[in-house]
Amino acid sequence: KRSRKASHWHFRLLIHACGAAPRKELTPYDEAATIDTCVRAVPNEIPVNSSPPPASYVLISPCRNEADYMRQTLDSVVAQSVRPTRWVIVDDGSTDATPQILAEYAARHDWIQIVTRSDRGHRAVGPGVVDAVYTGYAAINPHDYEFLCKLDLDLRLPPRYFEILIERMHADPGIATCSGKAYVEEDGHLIDERHGDETSLGMTKFYRVSCFEAIGGFVREVMWDGIDCHQCRMKGWKACSWNDPE
């Protein structure tokens, strides 16, 4: 298992590559065959929110001691072709320069909101991450947005990442959650993390707000980022990820 701080993660997500990447890089496939691996037998009707602005989305980013990588994520989100309506970043008790960097970006961008939690003294894989997500979730009215995304703060995203995810969600109403794929940068090369096509990746889970609420959100358990995809399929919806370098 690679040390989390030993390499950069990149996300590829858009049709054939979407550009640059920071610790993780995302990409979605444009081919129907890939999406068909998430087949639903009898799709349930997707619940619809009471008319949030179209293509509006909110990011919620839990983070802890990400000073070494977070500027790449911050800069790649600021550079998105379709920016988030709001970005709530939850500082989960950082002891490095994370708070100062967050304050710098929040001062420049009024759509970035910082929420601070006290230091619990240790990382808490699974429940701790989800707790931090819900701290951010409590700071918003989810019905103000069509989509929400749990986004890690150690990624590099292509510039049209969210634009393309939104396009694909609009094109296929059966998709409840989606993402690109993750790559790790080692010695100047991007190494595919080889995630399956029938799930959205935990580091960047893009959801219809209505579907997120319908499944009851994330469970506070290890493997929360797989359980939610199963819950979506149980309701007849798709959970997908694509690998399309731009």
Short mmCIF file of C-alpha atoms in Angstrom, two decimals:
data_model
loop_
_atom_site.label_atom_id
_atom_site.label_comp_id
_atom_site.label_asym_id
_atom_site.label_seq_id
_atom_site.Cartn_x
_atom_site.Cartn_y
_atom_site.Cartn_z
CA LYS A 1 0.00 0.00 0.00
CA ARG A 2 1.48 3.33 -1.04
CA SER A 3 2.17 5.97 1.51
CA ARG A 4 -0.47 8.65 1.10
CA LYS A 5 2.12 11.40 1.02
CA ALA A 6 4.64 9.62 -1.18
CA SER A 7 2.96 10.45 -4.47
CA HIS A 8 0.53 12.81 -6.16
CA TRP A 9 -2.96 11.71 -7.10
CA HIS A 10 -4.54 12.78 -10.34
CA PHE A 11 -8.06 12.54 -11.58
CA ARG A 12 -9.04 12.14 -15.16
CA LEU A 13 -12.57 12.57 -16.05
CA LEU A 14 -13.57 14.04 -19.21
CA ILE A 15 -13.70 12.74 -22.63
CA HIS A 16 -10.20 12.09 -23.44
CA ALA A 17 -8.38 13.72 -20.74
CA CYS A 18 -9.43 16.92 -19.36
CA GLY A 19 -6.13 18.40 -18.74
CA ALA A 20 -3.86 18.60 -15.79
CA ALA A 21 -3.89 16.71 -12.55
CA PRO A 22 -2.64 17.16 -8.40
CA ARG A 23 -2.49 14.17 -6.18
CA LYS A 24 -5.37 12.51 -8.00
CA GLU A 25 -6.67 12.82 -11.52
CA LEU A 26 -10.17 11.99 -12.85
CA THR A 27 -11.71 10.88 -16.15
CA PRO A 28 -15.08 9.55 -17.44
CA TYR A 29 -15.73 7.25 -20.47
CA ASP A 30 -18.03 8.45 -23.18
CA GLU A 31 -18.89 4.94 -24.31
CA ALA A 32 -22.32 3.57 -23.60
CA ALA A 33 -20.86 0.12 -23.07
CA THR A 34 -19.00 1.38 -20.03
CA ILE A 35 -22.05 3.01 -18.55
CA ASP A 36 -24.07 -0.10 -19.32
CA THR A 37 -21.95 -2.02 -16.82
CA CYS A 38 -24.07 -0.16 -14.24
CA VAL A 39 -27.29 -1.56 -15.68
CA ARG A 40 -30.53 -1.18 -13.79
CA ALA A 41 -33.26 -3.74 -14.26
CA VAL A 42 -36.26 -1.49 -13.61
CA PRO A 43 -35.15 2.09 -12.95
CA ASN A 44 -36.90 3.93 -10.19
CA GLU A 45 -37.96 7.49 -10.82
CA ILE A 46 -35.30 9.96 -9.72
CA PRO A 47 -36.77 12.33 -7.12
CA VAL A 48 -36.61 15.95 -8.20
CA ASN A 49 -35.73 18.86 -5.92
CA SER A 50 -38.01 21.87 -5.88
CA SER A 51 -36.33 23.63 -8.78
CA PRO A 52 -32.78 24.47 -7.66
CA PRO A 53 -30.86 26.51 -10.26
CA PRO A 54 -29.89 24.22 -13.17
CA ALA A 55 -26.31 22.93 -13.10
CA SER A 56 -25.78 24.42 -9.63
CA TYR A 57 -23.50 22.35 -7.44
CA VAL A 58 -21.89 22.53 -4.02
CA LEU A 59 -18.57 20.97 -3.04
CA ILE A 60 -17.91 19.69 0.48
CA SER A 61 -14.25 18.99 1.22
CA PRO A 62 -13.09 17.48 4.51
CA CYS A 63 -9.38 18.01 5.02
CA ARG A 64 -6.71 17.55 7.65
CA ASN A 65 -3.06 18.61 7.28
CA GLU A 66 -3.16 18.94 3.48
CA ALA A 67 -0.82 21.93 3.17
CA ASP A 68 1.55 20.04 0.85
CA TYR A 69 -1.07 19.36 -1.82
CA MET A 70 -4.14 21.50 -1.31
CA ARG A 71 -3.11 24.44 -3.51
CA GLN A 72 -3.28 22.14 -6.53
CA THR A 73 -6.88 21.26 -5.70
CA LEU A 74 -7.83 24.82 -4.82
CA ASP A 75 -6.34 26.17 -8.04
CA SER A 76 -7.91 23.48 -10.23
CA VAL A 77 -11.37 24.14 -8.77
CA VAL A 78 -10.99 27.90 -9.19
CA ALA A 79 -10.04 27.22 -12.83
CA GLN A 80 -13.09 25.02 -13.58
CA SER A 81 -15.09 25.95 -16.68
CA VAL A 82 -18.22 25.67 -14.51
CA ARG A 83 -17.41 26.75 -10.99
CA PRO A 84 -19.29 25.51 -7.93
CA THR A 85 -21.99 27.76 -6.52
CA ARG A 86 -20.46 27.17 -3.09
CA TRP A 87 -17.48 25.27 -1.75
CA VAL A 88 -17.57 24.35 1.92
CA ILE A 89 -14.15 23.22 3.15
CA VAL A 90 -14.09 21.57 6.56
CA ASP A 91 -10.75 21.87 8.33
CA ASP A 92 -10.82 18.76 10.52
CA GLY A 93 -8.32 19.87 13.14
CA SER A 94 -5.27 20.61 10.98
CA THR A 95 -1.98 21.36 12.74
CA ASP A 96 0.05 22.42 9.68
CA ALA A 97 -0.37 25.47 7.41
CA THR A 98 -3.77 24.31 6.14
CA PRO A 99 -5.80 27.00 8.02
CA GLN A 100 -3.64 29.83 6.68
CA ILE A 101 -3.88 28.57 3.08
CA LEU A 102 -7.65 28.17 3.36
CA ALA A 103 -8.01 31.69 4.75
CA GLU A 104 -6.01 33.03 1.81
CA TYR A 105 -8.31 31.46 -0.78
CA ALA A 106 -11.52 32.28 1.10
CA ALA A 107 -10.47 35.93 1.18
CA ARG A 108 -10.14 35.92 -2.62
CA HIS A 109 -13.27 33.92 -3.46
CA ASP A 110 -16.55 34.68 -1.70
CA TRP A 111 -18.05 31.33 -2.74
CA ILE A 112 -15.50 29.45 -0.58
CA GLN A 113 -16.62 28.91 3.01
CA ILE A 114 -14.35 27.51 5.73
CA VAL A 115 -15.73 25.49 8.62
CA THR A 116 -13.31 24.51 11.42
CA ARG A 117 -13.49 21.46 13.68
CA SER A 118 -11.31 20.89 16.72
CA ASP A 119 -8.36 18.52 16.54
CA ARG A 120 -9.40 15.02 17.63
CA GLY A 121 -5.70 14.09 17.83
CA HIS A 122 -5.70 11.39 15.16
CA ARG A 123 -7.02 10.43 11.75
CA ALA A 124 -10.27 8.50 11.75
CA VAL A 125 -10.65 6.56 8.51
CA GLY A 126 -14.30 6.12 7.52
CA PRO A 127 -16.44 7.58 10.32
CA GLY A 128 -14.16 10.59 10.86
CA VAL A 129 -14.26 11.57 7.19
CA VAL A 130 -18.03 11.19 6.99
CA ASP A 131 -18.48 13.19 10.22
CA ALA A 132 -16.49 16.02 8.64
CA VAL A 133 -18.61 15.81 5.48
CA TYR A 134 -21.77 16.16 7.56
CA THR A 135 -20.30 19.16 9.36
CA GLY A 136 -20.06 20.82 5.95
CA TYR A 137 -23.48 19.54 4.93
CA ALA A 138 -25.00 21.20 8.00
CA ALA A 139 -23.66 24.56 6.77
CA ILE A 140 -25.74 24.52 3.57
CA ASN A 141 -29.33 24.16 2.43
CA PRO A 142 -28.94 21.19 0.06
CA HIS A 143 -32.13 22.10 -1.79
CA ASP A 144 -30.38 25.20 -3.13
CA TYR A 145 -28.34 22.95 -5.43
CA GLU A 146 -28.99 20.37 -8.12
CA PHE A 147 -25.78 18.47 -7.33
CA LEU A 148 -23.34 18.02 -4.49
CA CYS A 149 -19.87 16.53 -4.43
CA LYS A 150 -17.69 15.22 -1.62
CA LEU A 151 -14.25 16.27 -2.84
CA ASP A 152 -10.87 15.47 -1.28
CA LEU A 153 -8.36 18.29 -1.02
CA ASP A 154 -5.36 16.49 -2.50
CA LEU A 155 -6.48 16.14 -6.14
CA ARG A 156 -5.72 17.73 -9.46
CA LEU A 157 -8.78 18.09 -11.65
CA PRO A 158 -9.04 18.69 -15.40
CA PRO A 159 -10.52 22.14 -16.21
CA ARG A 160 -13.85 20.80 -17.56
CA TYR A 161 -14.23 18.08 -14.93
CA PHE A 162 -17.47 19.25 -13.35
CA GLU A 163 -18.89 20.65 -16.59
CA ILE A 164 -18.69 17.21 -18.19
CA LEU A 165 -20.05 15.38 -15.15
CA ILE A 166 -23.06 17.69 -15.19
CA GLU A 167 -23.56 17.15 -18.93
CA ARG A 168 -23.54 13.39 -18.45
CA MET A 169 -25.91 13.53 -15.50
CA HIS A 170 -28.32 15.64 -17.54
CA ALA A 171 -28.01 13.26 -20.49
CA ASP A 172 -28.81 10.19 -18.36
CA PRO A 173 -31.40 10.77 -15.61
CA GLY A 174 -30.72 7.26 -14.29
CA ILE A 175 -27.28 8.19 -12.96
CA ALA A 176 -27.39 8.96 -9.24
CA THR A 177 -23.65 9.40 -8.66
CA CYS A 178 -20.56 9.50 -10.85
CA SER A 179 -16.89 10.46 -10.99
CA GLY A 180 -13.76 10.19 -13.05
CA LYS A 181 -10.87 7.79 -12.37
CA ALA A 182 -7.86 8.19 -10.07
CA TYR A 183 -4.22 8.13 -11.11
CA VAL A 184 -1.13 8.34 -8.91
CA GLU A 185 1.86 10.29 -10.15
CA GLU A 186 5.13 8.40 -9.64
CA ASP A 187 8.44 9.45 -11.18
CA GLY A 188 6.66 11.66 -13.68
CA HIS A 189 4.24 8.95 -14.82
CA LEU A 190 0.53 8.55 -14.09
CA ILE A 191 -0.34 5.12 -12.72
CA ASP A 192 -3.95 3.99 -13.12
CA GLU A 193 -5.50 3.02 -9.78
CA ARG A 194 -7.76 0.58 -11.67
CA HIS A 195 -11.10 1.34 -10.10
CA GLY A 196 -14.20 -0.38 -11.44
CA ASP A 197 -16.69 1.37 -13.72
CA GLU A 198 -19.71 0.61 -11.54
CA THR A 199 -18.85 2.96 -8.69
CA SER A 200 -18.12 6.63 -8.05
CA LEU A 201 -14.78 7.19 -6.32
CA GLY A 202 -14.83 8.23 -2.67
CA MET A 203 -12.40 11.09 -3.24
CA THR A 204 -14.80 12.82 -5.63
CA LYS A 205 -18.38 11.60 -5.28
CA PHE A 206 -20.66 13.70 -7.47
CA TYR A 207 -24.34 13.22 -6.57
CA ARG A 208 -27.77 14.42 -7.49
CA VAL A 209 -28.91 16.00 -4.23
CA SER A 210 -32.28 14.26 -4.56
CA CYS A 211 -30.62 10.83 -4.83
CA PHE A 212 -28.19 11.54 -1.99
CA GLU A 213 -31.11 12.33 0.28
CA ALA A 214 -33.13 9.33 -0.95
CA ILE A 215 -30.41 6.82 0.05
CA GLY A 216 -29.96 8.51 3.43
CA GLY A 217 -26.51 9.92 2.61
CA PHE A 218 -23.24 8.29 3.65
CA VAL A 219 -23.01 5.79 6.50
CA ARG A 220 -20.44 6.45 9.23
CA GLU A 221 -18.52 3.24 8.60
CA VAL A 222 -15.41 2.02 6.81
CA MET A 223 -16.37 1.29 3.17
CA TRP A 224 -18.95 4.08 3.23
CA ASP A 225 -17.87 4.95 -0.33
CA GLY A 226 -18.93 1.52 -1.62
CA ILE A 227 -22.06 1.11 0.46
CA ASP A 228 -23.63 4.22 -1.03
CA CYS A 229 -23.22 2.86 -4.56
CA HIS A 230 -24.96 -0.38 -3.58
CA GLN A 231 -27.78 1.67 -2.07
CA CYS A 232 -28.16 3.54 -5.35
CA ARG A 233 -28.36 0.30 -7.34
CA MET A 234 -30.91 -1.11 -4.89
CA LYS A 235 -33.13 1.84 -5.85
CA GLY A 236 -32.62 1.12 -9.53
CA TRP A 237 -30.12 3.89 -10.24
CA LYS A 238 -26.60 3.90 -11.66
CA ALA A 239 -23.29 4.60 -9.97
CA CYS A 240 -20.58 5.14 -12.58
CA SER A 241 -17.04 6.33 -13.21
CA TRP A 242 -15.30 7.04 -16.50
CA ASN A 243 -11.73 7.13 -17.71
CA ASP A 244 -11.50 9.55 -20.59
CA PRO A 245 -8.25 11.49 -20.93
CA GLU A 246 -8.89 14.78 -22.72
#
